[in-house]
Coordinates of C-alpha atoms and ligand atoms in Angstrom, one line a residue:
X23 CA 65.6 -98.4 15.9
X24 CA 62.1 -98.6 14.5
X25 CA 60.4 -102.0 15.0
X26 CA 58.2 -103.4 12.3
X27 CA 55.4 -104.2 14.7
X28 CA 55.3 -100.6 15.8
X29 CA 55.0 -99.1 12.4
X30 CA 51.6 -97.5 11.6
X31 CA 51.1 -99.4 8.3
X32 CA 51.9 -102.8 10.1
X33 CA 48.6 -102.5 12.0
X34 CA 46.7 -100.9 9.1
X35 CA 47.8 -104.0 7.0
X36 CA 46.4 -106.3 9.7
X37 CA 43.0 -104.5 9.5
X38 CA 43.2 -104.6 5.7
X39 CA 44.1 -108.3 5.9
X40 CA 41.0 -109.1 8.0
X41 CA 38.8 -107.2 5.5
X42 CA 40.2 -108.9 2.4
X43 CA 41.5 -112.3 3.4
X44 CA 38.6 -114.1 1.8
X45 CA 38.5 -112.1 -1.4
X46 CA 39.0 -114.3 -4.4
X47 CA 41.4 -113.4 -7.3
X48 CA 38.9 -114.9 -9.7
X49 CA 36.4 -112.1 -8.9
X50 CA 39.2 -109.5 -8.9
X51 CA 40.1 -110.5 -12.5
X52 CA 36.4 -110.5 -13.5
X53 CA 35.8 -107.1 -12.1
X54 CA 38.9 -105.5 -13.4
X55 CA 39.9 -106.2 -17.0
X56 CA 43.0 -104.1 -16.6
X57 CA 44.4 -106.0 -13.6
X58 CA 47.2 -107.7 -15.5
X59 CA 48.2 -104.4 -17.1
X60 CA 48.5 -102.7 -13.8
X61 CA 50.3 -105.4 -11.9
X62 CA 53.0 -105.9 -14.5
X63 CA 56.6 -104.7 -14.6
X64 CA 59.4 -104.9 -17.1
X65 CA 63.1 -104.4 -16.5
X66 CA 65.6 -105.1 -19.4
X67 CA 64.8 -108.7 -20.6
X68 CA 62.7 -109.6 -17.5
X69 CA 58.9 -109.3 -17.2
X70 CA 57.2 -109.8 -13.9
X71 CA 53.4 -110.5 -13.9
X72 CA 52.3 -110.1 -10.3
X73 CA 48.6 -109.9 -11.0
X74 CA 47.9 -113.4 -9.7
X75 CA 48.4 -112.4 -6.1
X76 CA 45.9 -111.7 -3.3
X77 CA 46.3 -108.0 -3.6
X78 CA 44.4 -104.9 -4.6
X79 CA 45.5 -101.3 -4.9
X80 CA 45.0 -100.7 -1.2
X81 CA 47.2 -103.7 -0.3
X82 CA 49.9 -102.4 -2.6
X83 CA 49.7 -98.9 -1.3
X84 CA 49.8 -100.0 2.4
X85 CA 52.8 -102.4 1.7
X86 CA 54.6 -99.5 0.0
X87 CA 53.9 -97.4 3.1
X88 CA 55.4 -100.2 5.2
X89 CA 58.5 -100.2 3.0
X90 CA 58.9 -96.4 3.4
X91 CA 58.3 -96.5 7.2
X92 CA 60.8 -99.3 7.6
X93 CA 63.4 -97.1 5.8
X94 CA 63.8 -99.1 2.6
X95 CA 64.8 -96.1 0.5
X96 CA 67.4 -95.0 3.0
X97 CA 68.9 -98.5 3.4
X98 CA 69.2 -98.9 -0.4
X99 CA 71.3 -95.7 -0.4
X100 CA 73.4 -96.9 2.5
X101 CA 74.2 -100.1 0.7
X102 CA 75.1 -98.5 -2.6
X103 CA 77.2 -95.8 -0.8
X104 CA 79.4 -98.4 0.9
X105 CA 78.1 -97.8 4.5
X106 CA 78.9 -100.6 6.9
X107 CA 75.4 -102.0 7.1
X108 CA 76.6 -105.5 8.1
X109 CA 76.8 -104.4 11.7
X110 CA 77.8 -107.7 13.4
X111 CA 80.8 -108.1 11.1
X112 CA 81.4 -104.3 10.8
X113 CA 81.5 -104.6 7.0
X114 CA 80.1 -102.8 4.0
X115 CA 78.0 -104.8 1.6
X116 CA 79.1 -104.2 -1.9
X117 CA 78.3 -106.9 -4.4
X118 CA 76.9 -104.0 -6.4
X119 CA 80.5 -102.7 -6.8
X120 CA 81.6 -105.9 -8.5
X121 CA 79.2 -105.0 -11.4
X122 CA 79.4 -101.3 -11.2
X123 CA 79.9 -100.9 -15.0
X124 CA 79.8 -97.1 -14.9
X125 CA 82.9 -97.3 -12.7
X126 CA 81.8 -94.4 -10.5
X127 CA 83.8 -94.3 -7.2
X128 CA 82.5 -96.4 -4.3
X129 CA 84.4 -95.5 -1.2
X130 CA 84.9 -97.8 1.8
X131 CA 87.2 -96.6 4.7
X132 CA 88.4 -93.7 2.6
X133 CA 89.3 -95.9 -0.4
X134 CA 87.6 -96.1 -3.8
X135 CA 87.2 -99.9 -4.3
X136 CA 86.7 -99.7 -8.0
X137 CA 90.4 -99.8 -9.1
X138 CA 90.9 -103.1 -7.2
X139 CA 87.6 -104.5 -8.6
X140 CA 88.7 -103.7 -12.1
X141 CA 92.2 -105.0 -11.5
X142 CA 91.0 -108.5 -10.5
X143 CA 88.5 -108.6 -13.3
X144 CA 91.3 -107.8 -15.7
X145 CA 93.4 -110.6 -14.2
X146 CA 90.6 -113.0 -14.4
X147 CA 90.0 -112.1 -18.1
X148 CA 93.7 -112.6 -19.0
X149 CA 93.8 -115.9 -17.2
X150 CA 90.5 -117.1 -18.8
X151 CA 91.8 -116.1 -22.2
X152 CA 95.1 -118.1 -21.7
X153 CA 93.2 -121.2 -20.6
X154 CA 90.4 -121.0 -23.2
X155 CA 92.8 -120.2 -26.1
X156 CA 95.0 -123.2 -25.2
X157 CA 98.0 -121.1 -24.3
X158 CA 98.0 -122.2 -20.7
X159 CA 99.6 -125.6 -20.7
X160 CA 99.7 -128.3 -18.1
X161 CA 102.8 -130.1 -16.9
X162 CA 103.0 -132.3 -20.0
X163 CA 102.3 -129.4 -22.3
X164 CA 98.7 -130.3 -23.0
X165 CA 95.8 -127.8 -23.0
X166 CA 93.3 -127.7 -20.2
X167 CA 90.1 -129.6 -20.9
X168 CA 88.6 -129.9 -17.4
X169 CA 88.1 -127.4 -14.6
X170 CA 87.3 -128.7 -11.1
X171 CA 85.9 -126.0 -8.7
X172 CA 86.4 -127.1 -5.1
X173 CA 84.2 -124.9 -2.8
X174 CA 81.0 -125.0 -0.9
X175 CA 77.9 -122.8 -0.2
X176 CA 78.5 -119.4 -1.9
X177 CA 81.8 -120.6 -3.3
X178 CA 80.0 -123.4 -5.2
X179 CA 76.3 -122.7 -5.8
X180 CA 76.5 -119.5 -7.9
X181 CA 79.2 -120.7 -10.4
X182 CA 77.5 -124.1 -10.6
X183 CA 74.1 -122.5 -11.2
X184 CA 75.4 -120.1 -13.8
X185 CA 77.5 -122.6 -15.7
X186 CA 74.5 -124.9 -15.8
X187 CA 72.0 -122.2 -16.9
X188 CA 74.2 -120.9 -19.7
X189 CA 75.6 -124.2 -20.9
X190 CA 74.9 -123.3 -24.6
X191 CA 77.4 -120.4 -24.2
X192 CA 80.1 -122.6 -22.8
X193 CA 83.5 -123.3 -24.5
X194 CA 83.2 -126.6 -26.4
X195 CA 86.5 -128.0 -25.0
X196 CA 85.9 -127.1 -21.4
X197 CA 84.2 -129.5 -19.1
X198 CA 83.2 -128.1 -15.7
X199 CA 83.1 -130.1 -12.5
X200 CA 82.0 -128.9 -9.0
X201 CA 83.0 -130.6 -5.8
X202 CA 81.5 -129.3 -2.6
X203 CA 80.7 -132.3 -0.4
X204 CA 83.3 -133.6 2.0
X205 CA 81.8 -137.1 1.4
X206 CA 84.8 -138.4 -0.6
X207 CA 82.6 -140.1 -3.1
X208 CA 81.9 -136.8 -4.9
X209 CA 85.6 -136.0 -5.4
X210 CA 86.4 -139.6 -6.2
X211 CA 83.7 -139.6 -8.9
X212 CA 85.2 -136.5 -10.5
X213 CA 88.8 -137.7 -10.2
X214 CA 87.8 -140.9 -12.1
X215 CA 86.7 -138.7 -15.0
X216 CA 89.6 -136.3 -15.4
X217 CA 93.3 -136.5 -16.2
X218 CA 95.9 -134.7 -14.1
X219 CA 97.8 -133.5 -17.2
X220 CA 94.7 -131.6 -18.5
X221 CA 92.9 -130.5 -15.3
X222 CA 92.8 -127.2 -13.6
X223 CA 91.7 -127.1 -10.0
X224 CA 90.2 -123.9 -8.5
X225 CA 90.2 -123.9 -4.7
X226 CA 87.4 -121.4 -3.9
X227 CA 86.9 -120.3 -0.4
X228 CA 86.4 -116.8 0.9
X229 CA 87.8 -117.6 4.3
X230 CA 90.1 -120.4 3.2
X231 CA 89.3 -122.1 6.5
X232 CA 86.3 -124.2 5.5
X233 CA 87.0 -127.7 6.5
X234 CA 85.1 -129.4 3.6
X235 CA 86.9 -127.3 1.0
X236 CA 90.4 -127.6 2.5
X237 CA 90.0 -131.4 2.9
X238 CA 88.9 -131.8 -0.7
X239 CA 91.7 -129.5 -1.9
X240 CA 94.4 -131.5 0.0
X241 CA 93.1 -134.8 -1.4
X242 CA 93.0 -133.3 -4.9
X243 CA 96.6 -132.0 -4.5
X244 CA 97.8 -135.5 -3.3
X245 CA 96.1 -137.1 -6.2
X246 CA 97.7 -134.7 -8.6
X247 CA 101.2 -135.1 -7.1
X248 CA 100.8 -138.9 -7.1
X249 CA 100.6 -138.5 -10.9
X250 CA 102.8 -135.5 -11.6
X251 CA 105.4 -136.3 -8.9
X252 CA 106.8 -132.8 -8.9
X253 CA 105.8 -130.0 -6.5
X254 CA 107.1 -127.3 -9.0
X255 CA 104.3 -128.0 -11.5
X256 CA 101.4 -127.6 -9.0
X257 CA 101.2 -123.9 -10.0
X258 CA 100.1 -124.9 -13.6
X259 CA 97.1 -126.9 -12.2
X260 CA 96.0 -125.2 -9.0
X261 CA 94.7 -121.6 -8.5
X262 CA 93.0 -120.2 -5.4
X263 CA 90.1 -117.7 -5.1
X264 CA 89.9 -116.1 -1.6
X265 CA 89.9 -113.0 0.5
X266 CA 92.5 -114.6 2.8
X267 CA 96.0 -114.3 1.3
X268 CA 97.8 -115.6 4.4
X269 CA 95.7 -118.8 4.5
X270 CA 96.2 -119.4 0.8
X271 CA 100.0 -119.2 1.0
X272 CA 100.0 -121.4 4.2
X273 CA 98.0 -123.9 2.3
X274 CA 100.8 -124.0 -0.3
X275 CA 99.4 -122.1 -3.2
X276 CA 101.5 -119.3 -4.5
X277 CA 99.6 -116.1 -4.1
X278 CA 100.6 -115.2 -7.6
X279 CA 98.1 -117.8 -8.5
X280 CA 95.4 -116.3 -6.3
X281 CA 92.4 -114.2 -7.4
X282 CA 91.4 -112.0 -4.6
X283 CA 88.1 -110.6 -3.3
X284 CA 87.2 -108.7 -0.2
X285 CA 85.4 -109.0 3.1
X286 CA 82.6 -106.7 1.8
X287 CA 81.5 -109.4 -0.6
X288 CA 79.3 -112.0 1.2
X289 CA 79.7 -115.6 0.2
X290 CA 76.2 -116.0 -1.2
X291 CA 76.6 -112.7 -3.1
X292 CA 80.0 -113.5 -4.6
X293 CA 79.4 -115.0 -8.0
X294 CA 80.2 -111.6 -9.5
X295 CA 83.7 -111.6 -7.9
X296 CA 86.7 -113.9 -8.5
X297 CA 84.4 -116.7 -7.2
X298 CA 82.9 -116.4 -10.7
X299 CA 86.2 -117.6 -12.2
X300 CA 84.7 -120.9 -13.3
X301 CA 81.9 -119.0 -15.0
X302 CA 84.4 -116.8 -16.9
X303 CA 86.5 -119.9 -17.9
X304 CA 83.5 -121.6 -19.2
X305 CA 81.6 -118.7 -20.8
X306 CA 84.5 -116.3 -21.6
X307 CA 85.2 -112.8 -20.5
X308 CA 82.7 -111.2 -22.8
X309 CA 79.8 -113.2 -21.5
X310 CA 80.9 -112.7 -17.9
X311 CA 80.9 -109.0 -18.5
X312 CA 77.4 -109.3 -20.1
X313 CA 76.3 -111.0 -16.9
X314 CA 77.7 -108.1 -14.9
X315 CA 75.9 -105.7 -17.3
X316 CA 72.6 -107.4 -16.6
X317 CA 73.1 -107.2 -12.9
X318 CA 74.1 -103.6 -13.1
X319 CA 70.9 -102.9 -15.1
X320 CA 68.9 -104.3 -12.2
X321 CA 71.0 -102.4 -9.7
X322 CA 70.3 -99.1 -11.5
X323 CA 66.6 -99.9 -11.7
X324 CA 66.6 -100.8 -7.9
X325 CA 68.5 -97.6 -7.0
X326 CA 66.6 -95.1 -9.2
X327 CA 63.0 -96.4 -9.6
X328 CA 60.3 -95.2 -7.3
X329 CA 59.2 -98.0 -4.9
X330 CA 55.8 -98.6 -6.7
X331 CA 57.5 -99.5 -10.0
X332 CA 60.6 -101.1 -8.4
X333 CA 60.7 -104.8 -9.3
X334 CA 62.8 -106.1 -6.4
X335 CA 60.7 -104.0 -3.9
X336 CA 57.4 -105.2 -5.3
X337 CA 58.5 -108.9 -5.2
X338 CA 59.7 -108.4 -1.6
X339 CA 56.5 -106.8 -0.5
X340 CA 54.3 -109.5 -2.0
X341 CA 56.5 -112.0 -0.1
X342 CA 56.0 -110.0 3.2
X343 CA 52.2 -110.0 2.6
X344 CA 52.1 -113.8 2.6
X345 CA 54.8 -114.6 5.2
X346 CA 53.7 -112.1 7.8
X347 CA 49.9 -111.9 7.3
X348 CA 48.8 -115.1 5.7
X349 CA 51.4 -117.1 7.6
X350 CA 52.9 -118.7 4.5
X351 CA 55.9 -120.5 5.9
X352 CA 57.4 -121.6 2.6
X353 CA 58.0 -120.3 -0.9
X354 CA 58.5 -122.3 -4.1
X355 CA 60.9 -121.5 -6.9
X356 CA 59.9 -123.3 -10.0
X357 CA 61.9 -122.7 -13.1
X358 CA 60.3 -124.1 -16.3
X359 CA 63.7 -124.7 -17.7
X360 CA 66.0 -127.7 -17.4
X361 CA 69.1 -125.7 -17.4
X362 CA 67.8 -123.6 -14.5
X363 CA 67.4 -126.6 -12.3
X364 CA 70.1 -125.4 -9.9
X365 CA 68.3 -122.0 -9.4
X366 CA 66.1 -123.1 -6.5
X367 CA 69.1 -124.3 -4.5
X368 CA 70.9 -121.0 -5.2
X369 CA 68.0 -118.9 -4.1
X370 CA 67.5 -121.1 -1.1
X371 CA 71.0 -120.2 0.2
X372 CA 70.6 -116.6 -0.8
X373 CA 67.4 -116.1 1.1
X374 CA 67.6 -118.6 4.0
X375 CA 71.2 -117.8 4.9
X376 CA 70.5 -114.1 4.6
X377 CA 67.1 -113.8 6.3
X378 CA 66.9 -116.9 8.5
X379 CA 67.3 -114.7 11.6
X380 CA 65.6 -114.3 14.9
X381 CA 66.9 -111.0 16.2
X382 CA 66.7 -107.5 14.9
X383 CA 69.8 -105.4 14.2
X384 CA 69.9 -104.3 17.8
X385 CA 69.6 -107.8 19.2
X386 CA 65.9 -107.8 20.1
X387 CA 63.9 -111.0 19.5
X388 CA 61.7 -110.5 16.4
X389 CA 57.9 -110.7 17.0
X390 CA 57.1 -111.9 13.5
X391 CA 58.2 -114.5 10.9
X392 CA 61.3 -113.9 8.9
X393 CA 62.6 -115.9 5.9
X394 CA 60.3 -118.6 4.7
X395 CA 61.6 -122.1 3.8
X396 CA 62.6 -121.7 0.1
X397 CA 62.5 -124.9 -1.9
X398 CA 61.7 -125.9 -5.5
X399 CA 62.4 -127.9 -8.5
X400 CA 61.9 -127.6 -12.3
X401 CA 58.2 -126.7 -12.6
X402 CA 57.3 -129.4 -15.0
X403 CA 58.7 -132.1 -12.8
X404 CA 57.2 -130.5 -9.8
X405 CA 53.8 -130.7 -11.5
X406 CA 54.1 -134.5 -11.4
X407 CA 55.3 -134.6 -7.8
X408 CA 54.5 -131.9 -5.2
X409 CA 52.1 -129.6 -7.1
X410 CA 49.2 -131.6 -5.7
X411 CA 49.9 -130.0 -2.3
X412 CA 50.1 -126.6 -3.9
X413 CA 46.7 -126.9 -5.5
X414 CA 44.7 -128.8 -2.9
X415 CA 46.9 -128.9 0.3
X416 CA 46.1 -127.0 3.4
X417 CA 49.0 -124.5 3.2
X418 CA 49.2 -121.3 1.2
X419 CA 52.5 -121.7 -0.7
X420 CA 53.3 -118.8 -3.0
X421 CA 55.3 -119.8 -6.0
X422 CA 57.6 -118.0 -8.5
X423 CA 57.2 -119.6 -12.0
X424 CA 60.2 -118.7 -14.1
X425 CA 60.5 -119.3 -17.9
X426 CA 62.1 -118.3 -21.1
X427 CA 60.0 -116.8 -23.9
X428 CA 62.6 -117.7 -26.5
X429 CA 62.6 -121.4 -27.4
X430 CA 65.3 -123.3 -25.5
X431 CA 65.8 -126.0 -28.1
X432 CA 65.0 -126.5 -31.7
X433 CA 63.1 -129.7 -31.0
X434 CA 59.7 -129.2 -32.5
X435 CA 56.7 -128.7 -30.2
X436 CA 58.6 -128.9 -26.8
X437 CA 58.7 -125.2 -25.9
X438 CA 55.0 -124.7 -26.6
X439 CA 54.1 -127.5 -24.3
X440 CA 56.4 -126.1 -21.6
X441 CA 55.0 -122.6 -21.8
X442 CA 51.4 -123.8 -22.0
X443 CA 52.0 -125.6 -18.7
X444 CA 53.5 -122.5 -17.0
X445 CA 50.6 -120.3 -18.0
X446 CA 48.1 -123.0 -17.2
X447 CA 49.5 -123.7 -13.8
X448 CA 49.3 -120.0 -12.9
X449 CA 45.7 -119.9 -14.1
X450 CA 44.8 -123.0 -12.2
X451 CA 46.3 -121.7 -9.0
X452 CA 44.4 -118.5 -9.4
X453 CA 41.0 -119.7 -10.7
X454 CA 40.7 -123.1 -9.0
X455 CA 37.6 -125.1 -9.8
X456 CA 34.3 -124.5 -8.1
X457 CA 32.0 -127.4 -6.9
X458 CA 29.6 -126.4 -9.6
X459 CA 32.2 -126.6 -12.3
X460 CA 33.4 -130.0 -10.9
X461 CA 29.8 -131.2 -10.9
X462 CA 29.1 -130.1 -14.4
X463 CA 32.2 -131.9 -15.6
X464 CA 31.2 -135.1 -13.9
X465 CA 27.6 -134.9 -15.3
X466 CA 29.1 -134.5 -18.8
X467 CA 30.9 -137.8 -18.2
X468 CA 27.5 -139.4 -17.5
X469 CA 28.1 -140.5 -13.9
X470 CA 25.2 -141.1 -11.6
X471 CA 24.2 -138.5 -9.1
X472 CA 25.3 -140.3 -6.0
X473 CA 28.8 -140.9 -7.4
X474 CA 29.0 -137.3 -8.6
X475 CA 28.3 -136.0 -5.1
X476 CA 30.9 -138.4 -3.7
X477 CA 33.5 -137.1 -6.1
X478 CA 32.8 -133.3 -6.1
X479 CA 34.8 -132.4 -3.0
X480 CA 37.8 -134.3 -4.3
X481 CA 37.6 -132.6 -7.7
X482 CA 37.1 -129.1 -6.3
X483 CA 40.1 -126.7 -6.2
X484 CA 39.7 -123.7 -3.9
X485 CA 42.1 -121.6 -6.1
X486 CA 43.1 -118.2 -4.9
X487 CA 46.7 -119.5 -4.7
X488 CA 49.3 -116.9 -5.5
X489 CA 51.9 -117.1 -8.2
X490 CA 54.4 -114.7 -9.7
X491 CA 55.4 -115.2 -13.3
X492 CA 58.9 -114.1 -14.2
X493 CA 59.6 -114.3 -17.9
X494 CA 63.0 -113.9 -19.5
X495 CA 62.9 -112.9 -23.1
X496 CA 65.9 -115.2 -23.5
X497 CA 68.1 -117.1 -21.1
X498 CA 71.4 -115.3 -21.8
X499 CA 74.2 -114.0 -19.6
X500 CA 72.7 -110.5 -19.4
X501 CA 69.2 -111.7 -18.3
X502 CA 70.7 -114.2 -15.9
X503 CA 72.6 -111.3 -14.3
X504 CA 69.4 -109.3 -14.0
X505 CA 67.5 -112.2 -12.5
X506 CA 70.0 -113.0 -9.8
X507 CA 70.4 -109.3 -8.9
X508 CA 66.6 -109.2 -8.7
X509 CA 66.5 -111.9 -6.1
X510 CA 69.5 -110.4 -4.2
X511 CA 67.7 -107.1 -3.8
X512 CA 64.4 -108.7 -3.0
X513 CA 66.2 -110.5 -0.1
X514 CA 67.7 -107.2 1.1
X515 CA 64.4 -105.4 1.0
X516 CA 62.7 -108.1 3.1
X517 CA 65.6 -108.2 5.5
X518 CA 65.3 -104.4 5.8
X519 CA 61.6 -104.5 6.6
X520 CA 62.2 -107.2 9.2
X521 CA 65.0 -105.1 10.7
X522 CA 67.5 -107.9 10.6
X523 CA 71.0 -108.3 9.3
X524 CA 70.8 -110.1 6.0
X525 CA 74.6 -110.3 5.6
X526 CA 75.9 -112.4 8.5
X527 CA 75.4 -116.1 9.1
X528 CA 76.3 -116.9 12.7
X529 CA 73.8 -119.7 12.7
X530 CA 76.2 -122.0 10.8
X531 CA 78.9 -121.7 13.4
X532 CA 77.6 -123.9 16.3
X533 CA 77.5 -127.1 14.3
X534 CA 81.0 -126.4 13.0
X535 CA 82.4 -126.0 16.5
X536 CA 80.8 -129.1 17.8
X537 CA 81.9 -131.1 14.8
X538 CA 85.6 -130.3 15.7
X539 CA 85.2 -131.9 19.1
X540 CA 83.4 -134.9 17.8
X541 CA 85.9 -135.4 14.9
X542 CA 88.8 -135.7 17.4
X543 CA 86.7 -138.3 19.3
X544 CA 86.0 -140.3 16.1
X545 CA 89.6 -140.3 15.0
X546 CA 90.9 -141.2 18.5
X547 CA 92.8 -137.9 18.8
X548 CA 91.0 -137.1 22.0
X549 CA 89.1 -139.0 24.8
X550 CA 85.3 -139.1 24.6
X551 CA 84.0 -135.8 26.2
X552 CA 80.7 -135.4 28.0
X553 CA 77.8 -135.2 25.6
X554 CA 74.1 -135.9 25.9
X555 CA 73.2 -139.6 25.9
X556 CA 72.1 -139.6 22.3
X557 CA 75.3 -138.1 20.9
X558 CA 77.4 -140.5 23.1
X559 CA 75.5 -143.5 21.8
X560 CA 76.0 -142.3 18.2
X561 CA 79.7 -141.9 18.7
X562 CA 80.0 -145.3 20.3
X563 CA 78.0 -146.8 17.4
X564 CA 80.4 -145.3 14.9
X565 CA 83.5 -146.4 16.8
X566 CA 82.2 -150.0 17.2
X567 CA 81.4 -150.2 13.5
X568 CA 84.9 -149.0 12.6
X569 CA 87.1 -150.8 15.1
Ligands
F6P620 O1 79.1 -122.1 6.5 C1 78.5 -121.2 5.7 C2 79.4 -120.5 4.8 O2 80.2 -119.7 5.5 C3 78.6 -119.8 3.7 O3 78.2 -118.5 4.1 C4 79.7 -119.7 2.6 O4 79.1 -119.3 1.4 C5 80.3 -121.1 2.7 O5 80.2 -121.4 4.1 C6 81.6 -121.2 2.2 O6 82.5 -120.4 2.9 P1 84.0 -120.1 2.3 O7 83.8 -119.5 1.0 O8 84.6 -119.2 3.3 O9 84.7 -121.5 2.2

């Protein structure tokens, strides 16, 4: 395989980096009035302004060469054509099939997957219609008012994020709850709020072996049976979403009440599959399809558009520029939108579980950084918390600022303040404030010269700090579909350039294995095994506290 550090453009970019690393964006904007026009892309209802980055035309052109040399165009084709690019699990990667609205055949192991994708989508639609219309009745013939999704990671974050983001499209009767944590207080809090007669539980787990999910599901079932007292009515209140039929039926859920998906859908890429059932129950079939349409639109753009106008590719390359050349070890996602407050957590799993890897596809240690730490918060709240570091700290931390152009509420004046802050932050990150500007401001306040000189360094902003602006013309199902597909493909392009497998997650296994041994020790099922002295002391401390 081709290694990134051996590609011609990798070293050309290093040279270019040395020549340009001190160039200031402020000057770039002053010298080129058309900068924003050139570094600007629009796909469907999404606009990307990437002009406030430390790039010039040569940077972009070299980064595009890097993408070509790393085989990005070929890998895109391989993914869309159902090739088994997830090598360590020997699987295809086909979240794009789940939203393939043209229905063109996508073949895996000689089988077109589209008929089964459409079949499950139809079943989900029928079920959602029954529940939402009030035809689906609980064991005392009452309509369903509450849905509790029990799942974790990819079986939780996507539906939770979408239902939160699109709250205004939700069914007025339907209250959505999400339980992921095995800390019993989360489930207990939800169970205190809902009634067994009117609650539907969705047990969502791709593998149906995840300890946290199965523990919560068993407890929910016990709670339900303690009220209903009759096993035969469980089917009216429990459905499963999984790729593992056998485990679902062993758990005691009739597979007639199961919505299936397949091993070629990764957990963090699964909100488009049956894992999206809570989304469909809340938003309805039509809106769910709109979300798929929006994702499909981004898929088509990604597949068909030359790299230089390709939004996921551009976003990925800008990321590579900071991570690999500037050494930017983290990346902020800052939605200026209260209902998008779950988005940073979703993108965190998407990116860090996909690209937090240390070996290439052929098992060689990588010689460069891979996924940055992804973190974030609603932008406006971040401004009053961690933005200080982004403006004046010692790290370069690129940020994605995400906002809706359409007003998000009819409360007078709120949206203008919000948007003014998004635009101002991006401008402030880029421009900074020079010592001369800081001095002039302090002089205008009438301070004496000595005090001014003391304060100038503290009031100076170096600027030149990168920000992408992603504007949605409206936060609706279609645009949310496009936005999430954008980040999925960005992650894939970066993984391709790093030569890693973005679709496995072996790194989560070791802790799970060790926890099994320790659990048996904590519950007294097994004798204490040999551990390091710290782990042994911790186990003793717990056992002594709970004698
Ligand atoms: O432990 C990590 C992980 O496997 C994620 O990749 C996944 O999204 C999550 O756990 C939940 O897995 P499952 O859907 O199989 O319960």
